[in-house]
Structures are given as structure tokens and as C-alpha cells.
PDB file of C-alpha atoms in Angstrom:
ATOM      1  CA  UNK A   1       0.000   0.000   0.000  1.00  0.00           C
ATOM      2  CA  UNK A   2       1.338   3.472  -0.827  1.00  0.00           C
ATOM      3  CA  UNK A   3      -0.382   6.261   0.942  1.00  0.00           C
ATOM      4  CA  UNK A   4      -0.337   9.814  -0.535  1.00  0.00           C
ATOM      5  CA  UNK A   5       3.001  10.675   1.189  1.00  0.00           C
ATOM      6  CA  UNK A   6       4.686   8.191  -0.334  1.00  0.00           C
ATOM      7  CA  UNK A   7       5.542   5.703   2.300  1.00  0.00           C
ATOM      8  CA  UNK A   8       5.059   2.400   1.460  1.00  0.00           C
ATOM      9  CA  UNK A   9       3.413  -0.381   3.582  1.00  0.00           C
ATOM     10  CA  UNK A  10       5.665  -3.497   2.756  1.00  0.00           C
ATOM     11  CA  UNK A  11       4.611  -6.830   4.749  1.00  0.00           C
ATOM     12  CA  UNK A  12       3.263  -4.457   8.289  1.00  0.00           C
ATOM     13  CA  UNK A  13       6.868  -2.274   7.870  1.00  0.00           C
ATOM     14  CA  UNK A  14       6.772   0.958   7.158  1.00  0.00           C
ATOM     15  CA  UNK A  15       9.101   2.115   3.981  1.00  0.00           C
ATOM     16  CA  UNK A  16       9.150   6.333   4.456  1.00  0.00           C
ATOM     17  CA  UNK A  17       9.638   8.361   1.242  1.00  0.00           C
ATOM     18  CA  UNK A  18      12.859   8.845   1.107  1.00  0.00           C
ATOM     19  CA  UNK A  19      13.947   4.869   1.516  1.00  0.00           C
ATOM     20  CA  UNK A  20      14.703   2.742  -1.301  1.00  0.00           C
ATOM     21  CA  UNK A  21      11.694  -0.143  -1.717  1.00  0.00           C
ATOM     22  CA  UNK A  22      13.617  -2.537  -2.961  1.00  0.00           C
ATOM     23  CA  UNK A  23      16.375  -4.018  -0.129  1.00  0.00           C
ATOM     24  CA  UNK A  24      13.151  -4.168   2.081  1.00  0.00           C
ATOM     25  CA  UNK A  25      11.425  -6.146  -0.362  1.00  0.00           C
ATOM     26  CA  UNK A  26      14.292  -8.581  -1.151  1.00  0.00           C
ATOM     27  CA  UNK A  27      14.093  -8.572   3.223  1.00  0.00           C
ATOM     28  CA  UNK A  28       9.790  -9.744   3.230  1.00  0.00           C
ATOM     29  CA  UNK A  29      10.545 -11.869   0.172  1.00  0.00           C
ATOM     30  CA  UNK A  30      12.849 -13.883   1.835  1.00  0.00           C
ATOM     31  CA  UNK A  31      10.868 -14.152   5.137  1.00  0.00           C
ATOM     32  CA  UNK A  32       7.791 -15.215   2.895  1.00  0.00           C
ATOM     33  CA  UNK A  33       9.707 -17.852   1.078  1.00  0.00           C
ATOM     34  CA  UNK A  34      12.181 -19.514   3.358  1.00  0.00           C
ATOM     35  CA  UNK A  35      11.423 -22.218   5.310  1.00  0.00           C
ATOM     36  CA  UNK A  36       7.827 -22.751   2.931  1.00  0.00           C
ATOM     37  CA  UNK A  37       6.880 -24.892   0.192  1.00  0.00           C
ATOM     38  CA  UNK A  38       5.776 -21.668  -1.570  1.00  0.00           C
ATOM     39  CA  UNK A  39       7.659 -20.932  -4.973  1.00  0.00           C
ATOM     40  CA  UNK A  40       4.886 -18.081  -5.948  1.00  0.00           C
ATOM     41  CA  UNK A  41       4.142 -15.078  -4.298  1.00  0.00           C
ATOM     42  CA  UNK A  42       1.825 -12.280  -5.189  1.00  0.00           C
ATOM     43  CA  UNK A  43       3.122  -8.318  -4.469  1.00  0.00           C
ATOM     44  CA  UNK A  44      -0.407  -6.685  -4.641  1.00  0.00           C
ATOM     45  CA  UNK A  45      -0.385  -2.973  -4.815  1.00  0.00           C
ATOM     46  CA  UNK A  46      -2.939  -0.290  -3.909  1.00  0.00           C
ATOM     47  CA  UNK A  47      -2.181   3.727  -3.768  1.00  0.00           C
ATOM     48  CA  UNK A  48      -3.916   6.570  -2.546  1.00  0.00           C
ATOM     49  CA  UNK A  49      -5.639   8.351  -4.874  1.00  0.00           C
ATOM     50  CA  UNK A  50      -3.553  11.815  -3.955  1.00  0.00           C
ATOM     51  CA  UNK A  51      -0.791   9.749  -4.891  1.00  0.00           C
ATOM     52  CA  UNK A  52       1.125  11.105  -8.196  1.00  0.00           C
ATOM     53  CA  UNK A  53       1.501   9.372 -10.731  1.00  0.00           C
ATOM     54  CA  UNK A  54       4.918   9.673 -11.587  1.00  0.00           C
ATOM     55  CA  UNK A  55       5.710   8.530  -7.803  1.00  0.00           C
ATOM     56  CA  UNK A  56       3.343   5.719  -7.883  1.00  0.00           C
ATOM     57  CA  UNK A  57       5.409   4.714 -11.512  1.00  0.00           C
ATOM     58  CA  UNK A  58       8.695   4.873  -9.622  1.00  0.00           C
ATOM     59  CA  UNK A  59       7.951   2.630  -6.649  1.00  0.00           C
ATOM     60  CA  UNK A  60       6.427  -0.186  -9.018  1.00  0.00           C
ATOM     61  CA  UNK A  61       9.589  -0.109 -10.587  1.00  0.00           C
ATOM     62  CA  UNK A  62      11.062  -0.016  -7.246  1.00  0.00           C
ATOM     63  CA  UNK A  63       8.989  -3.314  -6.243  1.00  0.00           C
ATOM     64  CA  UNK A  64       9.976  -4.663 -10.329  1.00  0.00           C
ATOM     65  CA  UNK A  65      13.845  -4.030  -9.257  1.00  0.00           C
ATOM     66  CA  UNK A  66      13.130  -6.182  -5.822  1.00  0.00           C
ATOM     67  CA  UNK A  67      11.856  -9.056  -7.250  1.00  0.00           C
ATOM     68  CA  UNK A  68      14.633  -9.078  -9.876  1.00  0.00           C
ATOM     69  CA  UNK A  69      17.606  -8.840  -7.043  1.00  0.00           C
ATOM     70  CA  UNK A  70      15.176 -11.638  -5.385  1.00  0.00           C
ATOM     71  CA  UNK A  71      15.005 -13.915  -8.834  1.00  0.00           C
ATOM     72  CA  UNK A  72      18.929 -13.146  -9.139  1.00  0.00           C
ATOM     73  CA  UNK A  73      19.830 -14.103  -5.522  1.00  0.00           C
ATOM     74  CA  UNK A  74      17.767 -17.157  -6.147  1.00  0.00           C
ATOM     75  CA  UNK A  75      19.680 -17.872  -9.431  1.00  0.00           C
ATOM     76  CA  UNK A  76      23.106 -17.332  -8.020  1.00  0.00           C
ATOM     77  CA  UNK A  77      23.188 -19.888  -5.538  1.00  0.00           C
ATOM     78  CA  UNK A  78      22.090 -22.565  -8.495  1.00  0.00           C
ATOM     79  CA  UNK A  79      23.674 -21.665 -11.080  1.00  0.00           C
ATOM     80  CA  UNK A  80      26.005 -19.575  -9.881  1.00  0.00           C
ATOM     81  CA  UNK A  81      25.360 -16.815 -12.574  1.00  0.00           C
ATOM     82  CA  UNK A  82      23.203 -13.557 -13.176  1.00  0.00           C
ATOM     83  CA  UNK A  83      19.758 -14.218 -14.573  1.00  0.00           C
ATOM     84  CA  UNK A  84      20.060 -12.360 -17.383  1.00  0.00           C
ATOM     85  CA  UNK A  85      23.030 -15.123 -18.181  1.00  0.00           C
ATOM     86  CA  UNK A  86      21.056 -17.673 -17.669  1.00  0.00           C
ATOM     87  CA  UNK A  87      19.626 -20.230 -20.818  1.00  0.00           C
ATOM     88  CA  UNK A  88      15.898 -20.950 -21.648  1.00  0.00           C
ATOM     89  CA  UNK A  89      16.077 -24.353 -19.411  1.00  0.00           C
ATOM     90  CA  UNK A  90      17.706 -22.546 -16.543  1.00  0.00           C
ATOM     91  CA  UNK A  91      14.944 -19.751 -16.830  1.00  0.00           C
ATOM     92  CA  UNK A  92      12.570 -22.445 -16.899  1.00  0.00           C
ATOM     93  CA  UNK A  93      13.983 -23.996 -13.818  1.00  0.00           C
ATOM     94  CA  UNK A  94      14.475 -20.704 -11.614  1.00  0.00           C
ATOM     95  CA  UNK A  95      10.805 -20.460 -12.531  1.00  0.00           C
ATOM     96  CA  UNK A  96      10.078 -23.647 -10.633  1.00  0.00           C
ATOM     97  CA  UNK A  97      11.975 -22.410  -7.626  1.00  0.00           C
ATOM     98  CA  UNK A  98      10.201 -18.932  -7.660  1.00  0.00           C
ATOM     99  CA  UNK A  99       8.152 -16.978  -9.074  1.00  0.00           C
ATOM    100  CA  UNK A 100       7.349 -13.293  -8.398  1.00  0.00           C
ATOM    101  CA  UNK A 101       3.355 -11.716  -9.610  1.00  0.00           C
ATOM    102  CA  UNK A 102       2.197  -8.574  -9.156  1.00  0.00           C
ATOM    103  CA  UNK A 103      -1.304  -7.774  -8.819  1.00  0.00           C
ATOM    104  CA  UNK A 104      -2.785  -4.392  -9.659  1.00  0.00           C
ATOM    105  CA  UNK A 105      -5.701  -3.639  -6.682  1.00  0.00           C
ATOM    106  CA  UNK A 106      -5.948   0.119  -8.009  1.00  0.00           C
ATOM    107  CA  UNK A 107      -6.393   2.749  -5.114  1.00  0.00           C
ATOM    108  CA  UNK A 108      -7.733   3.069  -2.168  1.00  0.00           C
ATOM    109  CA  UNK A 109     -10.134   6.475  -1.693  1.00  0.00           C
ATOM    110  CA  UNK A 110      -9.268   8.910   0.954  1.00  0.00           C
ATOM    111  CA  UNK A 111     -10.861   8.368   4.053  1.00  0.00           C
ATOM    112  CA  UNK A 112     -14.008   9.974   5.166  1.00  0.00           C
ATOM    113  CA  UNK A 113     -14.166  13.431   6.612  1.00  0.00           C
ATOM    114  CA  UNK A 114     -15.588  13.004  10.396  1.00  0.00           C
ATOM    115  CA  UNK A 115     -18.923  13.801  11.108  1.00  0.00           C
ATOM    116  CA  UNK A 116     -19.922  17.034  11.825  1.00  0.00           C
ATOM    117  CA  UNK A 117     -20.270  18.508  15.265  1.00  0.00           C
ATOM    118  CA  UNK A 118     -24.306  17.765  16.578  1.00  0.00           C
ATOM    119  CA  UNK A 119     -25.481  20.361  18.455  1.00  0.00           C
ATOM    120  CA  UNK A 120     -27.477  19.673  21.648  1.00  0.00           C
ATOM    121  CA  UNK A 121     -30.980  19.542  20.450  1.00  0.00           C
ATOM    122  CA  UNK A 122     -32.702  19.029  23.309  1.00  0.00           C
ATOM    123  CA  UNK A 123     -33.572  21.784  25.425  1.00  0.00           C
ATOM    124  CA  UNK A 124     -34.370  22.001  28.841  1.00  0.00           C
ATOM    125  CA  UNK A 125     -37.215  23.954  29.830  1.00  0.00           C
TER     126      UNK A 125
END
């Protein structure tokens, strides 16, 4: 979830504006992953509608960069070489080991104003 000041909600920690997205993701990632039978994990996103677009843009690419240092960490300690070195069979095989989707949610609307102040309406007599 990124709110409208830019600070990211990544599995209940807080990323502020100014941090990079994608060490914390690698970090969540990991947690997710390790020590599960789960080889496919879903990065869901939702904004604020305040949210700019061009910062919105950046921290998908952000979360796109996270899953790639994630996918290359993976491949590393296989085949000991960068994805982007890797053939069609050892693609295919890092595949079966994990495999990052994101998911599109859209944006969340701002939160109600609070309701107005009620006068007393009763009065005493």
C-alpha cells in the first residue's frame, strides 16, 4: 500500500519516502519464502488516490527491481550466474523455484471526513 506521502506499507513495515523499496522487499521476500513450500508469491499494490503518478510509476519499478535482485539471488546460488546469463532451461527452472506476480488492486479512496459537530438539540425547559 502506498499512501499519498509516499511511504510504502511493505509486509506491516513501514518504507518512508525517502527509503529505497527494494532491499526491504528482497528482506519480506525472503521471510515469505524460506522455510515454505511456496515458490509463488503475489506483491499486490494499492495507492492513494492523492498519490502522483509519476511517484506511484517509480515505486512499481522499485517493487519490479526487488523481485529481480530476489530472482537473481535465487539464481546465483544454483547456477552460480546472473539471470540475465542464464539459458531458456535454466529460466525455466528458476521459474520452478520462484516466481514473483504482481497484482494491480488500483487505489484506495481517501478516508471519510468526520462527522460534523451535533449540536445539543434538546432543550431544557
Amino acid at each position: 500500500m502506498i499512501n499519498k506521502e509516499n511511504q510504502v506499507l511493505v509486509d506491516y513495515e513501514l518504507v518512508e519516502s525517502n527509503e529505497s523499496l527494494e532491499n526491504k522487499l528482497v528482506k519480506a521476500t525472503k521471510e515469505m519464502i524460506i522455510g515454505t513450500e511456496r515458490k509463488n508469491l503475489l506483491y499486490l499494490l494499492q495507492w492513494d488516490t492523492e498519490l502522483k503518478p509519476e511517484l506511484a510509476k517509480r515505486r512499481i519499478f522499485e517493487i519490479l527491481i526487488g523481485i529481480k535482485n530476489y530472482s537473481n539471488e535465487i539464481s546465483m546460488s544454483i547456477f552460480k550466474k546472473n539471470i540475465s546469463e542464464l539459458s531458456g532451461t535454466e529460466r525455466d527452472l528458476l521459474k520452478a523455484e520462484f516466481s514473483g506476480i504482481i497484482g494491480i488492486n488500483g487505489y484506495f479512496p481517501p478516508p471519510p471526513p468526520p462527522p460534523p459537530k451535533m449540536e445539543n438539540e434538546t432543550k431544557e425547559e
